[in-house]
Structures are given as structure tokens and as C-alpha cells.
PDB file of C-alpha atoms in Angstrom:
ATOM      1  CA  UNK A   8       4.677  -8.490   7.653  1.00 44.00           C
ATOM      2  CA  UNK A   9       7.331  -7.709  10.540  1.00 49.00           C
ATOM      3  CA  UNK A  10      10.687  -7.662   8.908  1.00 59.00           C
ATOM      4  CA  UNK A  11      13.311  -9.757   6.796  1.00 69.00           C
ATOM      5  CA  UNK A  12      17.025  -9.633   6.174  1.00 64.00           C
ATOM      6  CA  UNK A  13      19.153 -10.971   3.264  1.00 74.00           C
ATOM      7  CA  UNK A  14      22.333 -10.729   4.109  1.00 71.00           C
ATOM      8  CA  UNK A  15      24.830  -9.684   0.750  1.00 71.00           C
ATOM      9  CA  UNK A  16      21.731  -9.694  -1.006  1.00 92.00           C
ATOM     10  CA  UNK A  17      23.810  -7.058  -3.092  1.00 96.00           C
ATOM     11  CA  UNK A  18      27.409  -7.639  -4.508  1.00 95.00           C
ATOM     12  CA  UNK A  19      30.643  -5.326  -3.513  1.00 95.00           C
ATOM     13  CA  UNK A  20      30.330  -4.803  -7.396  1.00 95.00           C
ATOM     14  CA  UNK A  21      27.125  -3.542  -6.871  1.00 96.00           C
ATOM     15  CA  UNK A  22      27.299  -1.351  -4.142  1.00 97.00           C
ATOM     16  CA  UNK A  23      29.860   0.448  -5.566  1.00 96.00           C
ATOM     17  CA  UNK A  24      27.792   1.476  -8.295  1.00 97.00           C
ATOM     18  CA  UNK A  25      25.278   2.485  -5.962  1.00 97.00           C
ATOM     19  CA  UNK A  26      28.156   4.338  -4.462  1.00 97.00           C
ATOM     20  CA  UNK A  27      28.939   6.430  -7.583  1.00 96.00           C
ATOM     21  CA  UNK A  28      25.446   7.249  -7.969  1.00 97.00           C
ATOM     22  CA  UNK A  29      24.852   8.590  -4.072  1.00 97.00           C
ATOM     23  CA  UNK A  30      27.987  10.761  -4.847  1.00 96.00           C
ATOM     24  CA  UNK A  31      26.451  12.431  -8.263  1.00 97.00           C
ATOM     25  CA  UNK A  32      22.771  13.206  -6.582  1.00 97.00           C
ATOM     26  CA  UNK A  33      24.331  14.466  -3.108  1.00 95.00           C
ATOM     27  CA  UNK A  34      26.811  16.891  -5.025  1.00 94.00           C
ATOM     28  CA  UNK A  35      23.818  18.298  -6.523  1.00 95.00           C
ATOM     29  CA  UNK A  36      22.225  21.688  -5.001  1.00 92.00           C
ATOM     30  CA  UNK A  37      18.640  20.638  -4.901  1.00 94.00           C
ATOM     31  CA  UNK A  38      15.488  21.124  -2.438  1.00 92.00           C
ATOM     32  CA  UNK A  39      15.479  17.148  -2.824  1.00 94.00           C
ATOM     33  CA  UNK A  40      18.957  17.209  -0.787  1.00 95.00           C
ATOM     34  CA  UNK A  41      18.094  18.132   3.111  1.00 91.00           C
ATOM     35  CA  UNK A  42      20.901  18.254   5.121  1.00 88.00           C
ATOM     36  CA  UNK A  43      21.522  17.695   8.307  1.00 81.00           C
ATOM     37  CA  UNK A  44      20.715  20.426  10.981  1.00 77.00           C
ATOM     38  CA  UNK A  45      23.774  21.194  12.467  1.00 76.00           C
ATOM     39  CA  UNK A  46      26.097  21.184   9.228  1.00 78.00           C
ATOM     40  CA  UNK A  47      26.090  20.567   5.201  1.00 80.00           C
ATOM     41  CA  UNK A  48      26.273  16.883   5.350  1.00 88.00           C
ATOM     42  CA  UNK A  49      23.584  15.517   3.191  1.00 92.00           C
ATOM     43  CA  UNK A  50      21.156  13.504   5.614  1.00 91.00           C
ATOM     44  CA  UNK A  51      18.672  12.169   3.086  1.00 94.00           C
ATOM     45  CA  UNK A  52      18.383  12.083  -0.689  1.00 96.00           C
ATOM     46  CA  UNK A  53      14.985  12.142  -2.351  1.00 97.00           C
ATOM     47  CA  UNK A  54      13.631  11.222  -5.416  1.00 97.00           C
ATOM     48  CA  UNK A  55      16.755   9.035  -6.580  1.00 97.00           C
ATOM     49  CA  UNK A  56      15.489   7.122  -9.491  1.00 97.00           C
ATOM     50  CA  UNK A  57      13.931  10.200 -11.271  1.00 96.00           C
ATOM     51  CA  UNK A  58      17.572  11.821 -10.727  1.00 96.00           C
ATOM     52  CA  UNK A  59      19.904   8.593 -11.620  1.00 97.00           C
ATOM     53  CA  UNK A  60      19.525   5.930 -14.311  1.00 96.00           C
ATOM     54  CA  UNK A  61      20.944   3.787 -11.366  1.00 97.00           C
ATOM     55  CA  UNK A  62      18.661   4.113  -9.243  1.00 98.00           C
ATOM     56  CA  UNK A  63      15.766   4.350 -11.572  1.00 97.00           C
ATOM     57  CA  UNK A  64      16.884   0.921 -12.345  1.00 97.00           C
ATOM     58  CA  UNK A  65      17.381  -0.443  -8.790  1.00 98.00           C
ATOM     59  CA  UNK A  66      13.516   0.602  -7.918  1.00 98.00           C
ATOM     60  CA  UNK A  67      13.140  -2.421 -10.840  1.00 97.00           C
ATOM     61  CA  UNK A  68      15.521  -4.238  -9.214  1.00 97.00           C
ATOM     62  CA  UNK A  69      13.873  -8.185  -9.187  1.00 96.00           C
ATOM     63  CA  UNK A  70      15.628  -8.406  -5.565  1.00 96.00           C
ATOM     64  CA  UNK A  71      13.510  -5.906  -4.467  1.00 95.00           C
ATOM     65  CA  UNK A  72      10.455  -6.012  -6.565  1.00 97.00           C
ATOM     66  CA  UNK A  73       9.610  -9.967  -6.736  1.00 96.00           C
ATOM     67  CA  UNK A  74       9.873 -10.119  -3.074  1.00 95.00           C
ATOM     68  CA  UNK A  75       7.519  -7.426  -2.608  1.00 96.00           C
ATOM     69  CA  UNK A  76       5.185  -8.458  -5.149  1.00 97.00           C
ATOM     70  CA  UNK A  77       4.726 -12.103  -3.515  1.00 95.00           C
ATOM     71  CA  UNK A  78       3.960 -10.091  -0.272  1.00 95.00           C
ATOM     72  CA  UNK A  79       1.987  -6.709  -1.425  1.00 96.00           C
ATOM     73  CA  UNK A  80       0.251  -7.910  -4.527  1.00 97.00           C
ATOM     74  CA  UNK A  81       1.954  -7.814  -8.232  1.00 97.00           C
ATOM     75  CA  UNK A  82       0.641  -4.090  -9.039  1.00 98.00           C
ATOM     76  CA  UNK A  83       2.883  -1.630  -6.918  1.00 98.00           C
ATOM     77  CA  UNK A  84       4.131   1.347  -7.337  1.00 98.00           C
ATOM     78  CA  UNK A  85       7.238   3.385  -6.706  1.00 98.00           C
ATOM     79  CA  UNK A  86       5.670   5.973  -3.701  1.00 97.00           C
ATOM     80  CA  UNK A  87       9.307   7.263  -3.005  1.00 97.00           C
ATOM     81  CA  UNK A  88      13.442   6.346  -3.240  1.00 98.00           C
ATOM     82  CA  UNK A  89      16.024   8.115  -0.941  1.00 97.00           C
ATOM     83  CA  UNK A  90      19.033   7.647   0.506  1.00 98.00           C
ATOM     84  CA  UNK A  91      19.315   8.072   4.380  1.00 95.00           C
ATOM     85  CA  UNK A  92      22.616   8.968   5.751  1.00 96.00           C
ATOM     86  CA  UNK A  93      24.326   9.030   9.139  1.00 93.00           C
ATOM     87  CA  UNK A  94      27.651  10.852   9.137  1.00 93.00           C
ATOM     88  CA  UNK A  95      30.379   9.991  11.062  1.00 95.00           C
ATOM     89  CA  UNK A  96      30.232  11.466  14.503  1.00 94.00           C
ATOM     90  CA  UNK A  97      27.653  13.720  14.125  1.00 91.00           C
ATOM     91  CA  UNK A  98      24.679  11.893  12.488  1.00 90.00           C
ATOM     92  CA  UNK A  99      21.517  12.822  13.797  1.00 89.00           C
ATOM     93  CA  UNK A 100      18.655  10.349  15.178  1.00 90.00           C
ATOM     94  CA  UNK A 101      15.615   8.990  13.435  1.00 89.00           C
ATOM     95  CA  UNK A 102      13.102   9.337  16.404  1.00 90.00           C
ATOM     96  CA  UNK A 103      10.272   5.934  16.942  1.00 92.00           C
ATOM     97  CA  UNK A 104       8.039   6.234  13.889  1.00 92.00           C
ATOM     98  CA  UNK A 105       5.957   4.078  11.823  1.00 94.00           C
ATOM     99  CA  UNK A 106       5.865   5.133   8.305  1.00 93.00           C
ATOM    100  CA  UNK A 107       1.867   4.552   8.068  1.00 94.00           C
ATOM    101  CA  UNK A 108       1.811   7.916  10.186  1.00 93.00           C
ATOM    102  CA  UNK A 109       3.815   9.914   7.513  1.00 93.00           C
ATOM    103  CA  UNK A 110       1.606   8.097   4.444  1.00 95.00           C
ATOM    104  CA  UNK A 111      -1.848   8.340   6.193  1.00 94.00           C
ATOM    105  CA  UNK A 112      -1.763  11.976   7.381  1.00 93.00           C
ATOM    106  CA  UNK A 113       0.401  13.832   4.601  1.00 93.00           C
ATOM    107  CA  UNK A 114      -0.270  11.477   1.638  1.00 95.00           C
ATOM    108  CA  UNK A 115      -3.388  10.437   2.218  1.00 96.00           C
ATOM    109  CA  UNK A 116      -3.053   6.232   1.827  1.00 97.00           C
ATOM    110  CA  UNK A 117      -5.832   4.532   3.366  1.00 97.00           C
ATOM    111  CA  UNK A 118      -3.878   1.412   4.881  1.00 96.00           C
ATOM    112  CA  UNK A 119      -0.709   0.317   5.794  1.00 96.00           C
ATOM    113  CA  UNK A 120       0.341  -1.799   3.108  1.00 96.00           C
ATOM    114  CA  UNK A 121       3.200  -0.359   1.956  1.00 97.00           C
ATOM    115  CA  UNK A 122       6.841  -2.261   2.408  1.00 97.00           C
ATOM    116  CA  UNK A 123       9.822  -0.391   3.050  1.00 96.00           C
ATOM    117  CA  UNK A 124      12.719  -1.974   1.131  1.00 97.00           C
ATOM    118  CA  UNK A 125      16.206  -1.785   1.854  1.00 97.00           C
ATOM    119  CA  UNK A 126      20.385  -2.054   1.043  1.00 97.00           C
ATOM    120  CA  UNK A 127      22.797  -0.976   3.024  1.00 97.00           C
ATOM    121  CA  UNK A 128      25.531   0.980   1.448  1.00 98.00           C
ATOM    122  CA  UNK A 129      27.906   0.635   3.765  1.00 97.00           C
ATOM    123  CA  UNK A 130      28.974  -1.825   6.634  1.00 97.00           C
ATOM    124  CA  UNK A 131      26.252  -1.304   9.564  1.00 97.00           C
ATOM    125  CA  UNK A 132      26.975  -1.929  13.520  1.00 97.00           C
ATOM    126  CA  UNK A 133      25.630  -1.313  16.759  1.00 96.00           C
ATOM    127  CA  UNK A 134      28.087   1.854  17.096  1.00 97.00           C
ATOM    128  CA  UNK A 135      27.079   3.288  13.470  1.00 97.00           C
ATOM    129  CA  UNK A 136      23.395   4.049  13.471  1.00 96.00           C
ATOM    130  CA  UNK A 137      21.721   0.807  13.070  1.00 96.00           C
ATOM    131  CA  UNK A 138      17.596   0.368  12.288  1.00 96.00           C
ATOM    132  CA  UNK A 139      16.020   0.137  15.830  1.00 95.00           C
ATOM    133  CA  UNK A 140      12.738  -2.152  15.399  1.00 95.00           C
ATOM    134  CA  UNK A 141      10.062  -3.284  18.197  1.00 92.00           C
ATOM    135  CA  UNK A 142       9.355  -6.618  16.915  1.00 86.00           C
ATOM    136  CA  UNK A 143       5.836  -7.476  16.632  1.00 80.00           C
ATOM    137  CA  UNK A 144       4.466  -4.128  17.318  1.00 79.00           C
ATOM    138  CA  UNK A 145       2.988  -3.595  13.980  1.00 80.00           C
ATOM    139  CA  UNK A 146       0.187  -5.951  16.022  1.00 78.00           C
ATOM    140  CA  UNK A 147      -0.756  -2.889  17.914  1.00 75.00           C
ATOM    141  CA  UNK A 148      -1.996  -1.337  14.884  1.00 70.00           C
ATOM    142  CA  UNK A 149      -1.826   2.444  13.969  1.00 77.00           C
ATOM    143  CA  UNK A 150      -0.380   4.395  16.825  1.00 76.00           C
ATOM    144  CA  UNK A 151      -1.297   8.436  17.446  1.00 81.00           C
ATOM    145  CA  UNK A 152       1.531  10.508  16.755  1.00 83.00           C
ATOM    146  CA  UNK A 153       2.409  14.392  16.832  1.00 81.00           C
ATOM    147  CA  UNK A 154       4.130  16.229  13.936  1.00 80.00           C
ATOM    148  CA  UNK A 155       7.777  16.814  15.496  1.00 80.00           C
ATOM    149  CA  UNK A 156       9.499  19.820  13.755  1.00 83.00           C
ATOM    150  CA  UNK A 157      11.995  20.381  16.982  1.00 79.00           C
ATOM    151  CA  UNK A 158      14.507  17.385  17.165  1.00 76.00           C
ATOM    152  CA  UNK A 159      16.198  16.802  13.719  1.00 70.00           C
ATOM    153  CA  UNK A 160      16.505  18.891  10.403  1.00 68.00           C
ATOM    154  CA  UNK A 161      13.459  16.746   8.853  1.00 75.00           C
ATOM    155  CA  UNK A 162      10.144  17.166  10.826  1.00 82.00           C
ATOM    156  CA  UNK A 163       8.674  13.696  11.440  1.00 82.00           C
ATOM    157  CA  UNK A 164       5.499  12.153  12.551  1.00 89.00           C
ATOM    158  CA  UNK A 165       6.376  10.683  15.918  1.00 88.00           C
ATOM    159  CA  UNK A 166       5.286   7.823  18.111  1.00 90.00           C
ATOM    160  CA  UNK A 167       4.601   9.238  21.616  1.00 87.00           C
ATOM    161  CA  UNK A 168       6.815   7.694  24.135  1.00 88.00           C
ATOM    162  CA  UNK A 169       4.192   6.741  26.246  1.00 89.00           C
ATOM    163  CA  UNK A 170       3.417   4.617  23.176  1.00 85.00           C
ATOM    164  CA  UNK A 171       6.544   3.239  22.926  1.00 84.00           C
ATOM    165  CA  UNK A 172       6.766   2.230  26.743  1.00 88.00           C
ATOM    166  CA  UNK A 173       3.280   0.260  26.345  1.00 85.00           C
ATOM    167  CA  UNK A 174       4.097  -1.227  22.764  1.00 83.00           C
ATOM    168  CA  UNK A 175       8.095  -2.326  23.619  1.00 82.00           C
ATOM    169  CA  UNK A 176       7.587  -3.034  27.521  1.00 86.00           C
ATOM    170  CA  UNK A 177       7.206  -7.021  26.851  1.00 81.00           C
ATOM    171  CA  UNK A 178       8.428  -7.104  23.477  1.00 83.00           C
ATOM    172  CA  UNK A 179      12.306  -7.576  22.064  1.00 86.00           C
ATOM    173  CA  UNK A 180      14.181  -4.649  20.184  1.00 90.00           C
ATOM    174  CA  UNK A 181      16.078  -5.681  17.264  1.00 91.00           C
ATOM    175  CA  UNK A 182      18.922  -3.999  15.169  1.00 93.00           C
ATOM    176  CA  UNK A 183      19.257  -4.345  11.756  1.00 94.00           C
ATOM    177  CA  UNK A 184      23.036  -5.019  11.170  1.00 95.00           C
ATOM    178  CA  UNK A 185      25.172  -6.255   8.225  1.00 94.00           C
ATOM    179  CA  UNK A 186      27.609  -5.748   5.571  1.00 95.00           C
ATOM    180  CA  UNK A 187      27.122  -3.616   3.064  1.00 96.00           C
ATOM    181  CA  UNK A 188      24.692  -5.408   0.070  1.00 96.00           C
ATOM    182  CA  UNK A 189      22.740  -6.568   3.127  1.00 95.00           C
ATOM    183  CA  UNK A 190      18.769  -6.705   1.981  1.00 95.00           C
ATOM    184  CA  UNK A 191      15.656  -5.633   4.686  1.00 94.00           C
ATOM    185  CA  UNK A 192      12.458  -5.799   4.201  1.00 95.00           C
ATOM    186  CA  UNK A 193       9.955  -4.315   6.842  1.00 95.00           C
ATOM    187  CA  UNK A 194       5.880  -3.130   6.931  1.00 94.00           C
ATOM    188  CA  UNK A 195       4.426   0.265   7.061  1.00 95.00           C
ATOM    189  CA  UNK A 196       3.104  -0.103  10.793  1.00 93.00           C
ATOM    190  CA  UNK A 197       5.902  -1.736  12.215  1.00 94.00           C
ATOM    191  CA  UNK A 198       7.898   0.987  15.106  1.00 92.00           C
ATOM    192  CA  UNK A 199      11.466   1.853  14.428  1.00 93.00           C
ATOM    193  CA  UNK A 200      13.972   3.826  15.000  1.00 94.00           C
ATOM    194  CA  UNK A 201      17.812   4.836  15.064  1.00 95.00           C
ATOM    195  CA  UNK A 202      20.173   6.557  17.472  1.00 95.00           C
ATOM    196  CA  UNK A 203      22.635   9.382  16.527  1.00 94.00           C
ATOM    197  CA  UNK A 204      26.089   7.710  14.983  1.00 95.00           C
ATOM    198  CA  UNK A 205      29.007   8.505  17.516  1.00 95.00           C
ATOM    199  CA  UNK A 206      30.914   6.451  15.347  1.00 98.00           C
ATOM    200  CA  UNK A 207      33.909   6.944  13.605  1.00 97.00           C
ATOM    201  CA  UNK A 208      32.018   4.814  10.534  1.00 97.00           C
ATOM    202  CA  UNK A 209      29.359   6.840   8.246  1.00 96.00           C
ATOM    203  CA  UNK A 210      26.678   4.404   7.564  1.00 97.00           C
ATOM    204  CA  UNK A 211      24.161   4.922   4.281  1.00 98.00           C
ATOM    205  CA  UNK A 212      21.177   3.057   3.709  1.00 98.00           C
ATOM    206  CA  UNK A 213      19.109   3.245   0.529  1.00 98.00           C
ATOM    207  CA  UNK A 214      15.063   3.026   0.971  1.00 98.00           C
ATOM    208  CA  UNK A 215      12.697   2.424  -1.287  1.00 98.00           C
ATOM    209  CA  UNK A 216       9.037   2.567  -0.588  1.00 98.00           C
ATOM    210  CA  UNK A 217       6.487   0.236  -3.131  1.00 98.00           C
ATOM    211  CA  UNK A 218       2.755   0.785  -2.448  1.00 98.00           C
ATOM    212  CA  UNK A 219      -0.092  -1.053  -3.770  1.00 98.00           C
ATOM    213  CA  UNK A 220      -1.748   0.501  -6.831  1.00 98.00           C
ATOM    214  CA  UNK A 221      -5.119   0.162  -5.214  1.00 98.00           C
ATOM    215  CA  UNK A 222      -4.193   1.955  -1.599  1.00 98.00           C
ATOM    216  CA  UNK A 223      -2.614   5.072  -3.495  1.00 97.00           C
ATOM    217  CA  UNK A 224      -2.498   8.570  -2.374  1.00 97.00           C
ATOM    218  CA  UNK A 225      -5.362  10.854  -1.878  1.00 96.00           C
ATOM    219  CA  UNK A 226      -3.356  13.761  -0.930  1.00 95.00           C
ATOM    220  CA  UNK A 227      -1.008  16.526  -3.272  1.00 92.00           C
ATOM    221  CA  UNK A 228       0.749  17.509   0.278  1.00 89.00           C
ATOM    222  CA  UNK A 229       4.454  16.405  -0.054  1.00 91.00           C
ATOM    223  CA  UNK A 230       6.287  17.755  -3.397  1.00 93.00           C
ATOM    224  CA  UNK A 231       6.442  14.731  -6.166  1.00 92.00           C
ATOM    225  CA  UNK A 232      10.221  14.094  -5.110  1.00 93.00           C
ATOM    226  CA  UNK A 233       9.010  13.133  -1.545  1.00 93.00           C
ATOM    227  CA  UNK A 234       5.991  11.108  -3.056  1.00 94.00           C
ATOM    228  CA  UNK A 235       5.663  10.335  -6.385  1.00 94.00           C
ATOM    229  CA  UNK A 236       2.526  10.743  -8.582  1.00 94.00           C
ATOM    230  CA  UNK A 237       3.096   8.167 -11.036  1.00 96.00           C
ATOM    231  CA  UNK A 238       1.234   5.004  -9.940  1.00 97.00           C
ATOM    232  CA  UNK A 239       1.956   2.688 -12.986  1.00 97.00           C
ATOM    233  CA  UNK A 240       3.091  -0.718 -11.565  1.00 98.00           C
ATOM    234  CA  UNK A 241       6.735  -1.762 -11.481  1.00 97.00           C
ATOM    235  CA  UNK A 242       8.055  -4.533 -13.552  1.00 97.00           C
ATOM    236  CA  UNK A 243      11.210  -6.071 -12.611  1.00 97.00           C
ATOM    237  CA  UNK A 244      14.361  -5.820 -15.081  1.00 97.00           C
ATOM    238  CA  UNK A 245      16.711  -8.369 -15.359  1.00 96.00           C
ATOM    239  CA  UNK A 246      18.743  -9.597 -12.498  1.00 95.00           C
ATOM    240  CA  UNK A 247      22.135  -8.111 -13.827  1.00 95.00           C
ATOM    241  CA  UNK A 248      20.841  -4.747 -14.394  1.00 95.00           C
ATOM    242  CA  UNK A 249      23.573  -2.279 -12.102  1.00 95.00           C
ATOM    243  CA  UNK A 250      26.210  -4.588 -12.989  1.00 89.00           C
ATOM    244  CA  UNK A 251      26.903  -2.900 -16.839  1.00 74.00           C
ATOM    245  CA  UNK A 252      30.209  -1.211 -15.514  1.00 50.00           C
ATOM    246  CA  UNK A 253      31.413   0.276 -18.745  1.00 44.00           C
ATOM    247  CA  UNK A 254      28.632   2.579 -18.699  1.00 56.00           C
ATOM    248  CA  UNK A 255      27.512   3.397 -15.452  1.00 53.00           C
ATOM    249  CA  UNK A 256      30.725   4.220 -13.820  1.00 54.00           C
ATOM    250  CA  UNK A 257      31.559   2.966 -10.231  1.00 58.00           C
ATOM    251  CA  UNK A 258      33.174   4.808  -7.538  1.00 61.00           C
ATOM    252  CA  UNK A 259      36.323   3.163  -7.330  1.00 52.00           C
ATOM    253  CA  UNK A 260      37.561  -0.076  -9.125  1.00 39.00           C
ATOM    254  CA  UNK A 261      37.269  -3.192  -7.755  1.00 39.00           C
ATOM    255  CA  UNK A 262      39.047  -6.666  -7.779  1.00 33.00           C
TER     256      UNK A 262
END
């Protein structure tokens, strides 16, 4: 599994409940908020759907969940949910990383088979922070990487860049761009990355992690709002699920 886009995957209705949600979990003071190292702003949101009914219903989502299911196997579980922000300006970089890294060593999942779903939140360019991938260099396989606690406000496991010379010298970069509702889809091994948003334009981008049942996590490292304990498969709701307005609440109103 590389990576897959679905462009408006997700309606302007839609977002905007998303929208509303993002607003009521980063106004909250909670270890499950980090923030970003030079300021206040909110860089990523953990643990969404055990802190929202929204987003406990968008991990369901059947946009999400069938499409993972044909690819992962039907039993998966939710291993986390956050929302990863780049602020206008002065939104820090995601440095090259394959999630596998993260799972393997802290978590304790034997293989890569996790998929790493998203929807973008807002409108994403080339100036505002986009996804960085190397295609095809999930072929590779596993890379080494070092524990980096230095260059943002959330330490990372890293692929060396010596790595990434050798993996991306004869093979394409690709950005992940789109309008907001925009739908990606990408595997735990594949390399990626993001640069810092100079941007006038704050780009969000919600993630959600599903993990086979069967390649669960060995490890109690990472507190449950990181990577979540429960392991009882997902079942997809109904298709219209974030769309009951009247009690949900949106951010704004829309036409």
C-alpha cells in the first residue's frame, strides 16, 4: 500500500462539523493538547474520538473504515485519532518518518500494517504545509531511526538523512494537496514528511490510525490517549452519520 487520494471525499457540511469539534477539544487544557514549541498554538490533538461524539463517530466513518477494511483485513482497530495542525506562519515541521518506527519501538506492533487515514480540514497547498511522501519507498522496508527530542515540541522517531538520500535519490516526491474534505490514505512504512508553514493559510489535517486486531500492541509505553488499549474491531455507521446538524452544532452556518 503506497498512498491514495479522494478528493472532497468529505462535504463543506461536513467539515464544518469537524470544525466545531477541533475548536471544543483544542480549547480544552489537557496533557492530550501539545502545543507547539515556540508558542500556545495547539500543534496536535490526541485522543479525539474518546473526547468528541464527532469524532468518535468519524473513526466509524464507512469512508474511512470500508476502505481500510478491503485493504487491512475487516477486524481493525482504532490505535489512535488526532488532529495535526500547522499555524499560520509559524507552524513547525514534521521531520522524514515512517510511522512503523513510532508503532514498533514505543508500542510494540510487530509489522507494518497499519493505514494512516486522512481529511483535510482545511484547503492544503504547496505554501501551507503539505504531506511530503517518497513514493515507493515503503519497498525499502523498515528504515533505522534515532529518537529526535531536539527539533520540534513532539519528539519523533526519525529517518536518518543518509536514509533519505539513498531511499529518495531515484525516486519522485509527492505532495498531498487538496481542498478541504479531501480523503488520503497511506501505509505504515511509507517515508513522509512536511515543511514548516510560512504561509499566511493555517492548514489542519485529521489522522486516524486503524491497526489490525491480530498485529496489536505489545507495549503500555505511550499513555492510552496516544495509543489506545481497546482493540475491539470497528464497524462502520451509516454514511450520513456527522451530517445530524441540529445536534452536533457546526462552526458556522452554511448555505
Amino acid at each position: 500500500m503506497v498512498f491514495s487520494f479522494s478528493r472532497s471525499s468529505f462535504s463543506t457540511d461536513e467539515v464544518e462539523v469537524l470544525l466545531s469539534a477541533m475548536d471544543r477539544v483544542f480549547s480544552e487544557e489537557s496533557a492530550a493538547n501539545v502545543k507547539e514549541k515556540n508558542s500556545n498554538v495547539v500543534r496536535t490533538a490526541f485522543g479525539l474520538h474518546l473526547r468528541d461524539e464527532v469524532f468518535g463517530k468519524l473513526v466509524r466513518h464507512p469512508r474511512f473504515v470500508e476502505p481500510a477494511q478491503q485493504i487491512a483485513g475487516p477486524d481493525l482497530y482504532v490505535m489512535q485519532s488526532k488532529i495535526n495542525v500547522k499555524e499560520a506562519i509559524t507552524g513547525e515541521m514534521w521531520q522524514w518518518h515512517q510511522d512503523f518506527a513510532t508503532h514498533h519501538r514505543d508500542d510494540g506492533v510487530p509489522e507494518p500494517l497499519a493505514l494512516n487515514l486522512h481529511v483535510f480540514l482545511d484547503d492544503v497547498n504547496e505554501f501551507n504545509g503539505p504531506l511530503y511522501f517518497i513514493r515507493g519507498s515503503h519497498r525499502a522496508g523498515a528504515s533505522d531511526a534515532h529518537y529526535d527530542t531536539v527539533t520540534t515540541s513532539h519528539p519523533l522517531w526519525v529517518v536518518p538523512t543518509e536514509v533519505v538520500r539513498k531511499v529518495g535519490e531515484k525516486r519522485d516526491l509527492v505532495s498531498a494537496t487538496g481542498p478541504a474534505g479531501t480523503a488520503l490514505i497511506f501505509g505504515d512504512s511509507l517515508i513522509h514528511g512536511s515543511p514548516p508553514n510560512l504561509s499566511p493559510w493555517t492548514r489542519a489535517i485529521f489522522s486516524l490510525i486503524l491497526d489490525p486486531v491480530a498485529n496489536r500492541y505489545t507495549k503500555d509505553k505511550r499513555p492510552e490517549h496516544i495509543h489506545h488499549r481497546d482493540v475491539t474491531p470497528v464497524t462502520a455507521l451509516d454514511d450520513g452519520c456527522l451530517t445530524d446538524m441540529s445536534r452536533l452544532g457546526v462552526r458556522k452556518a452554511t448555505a
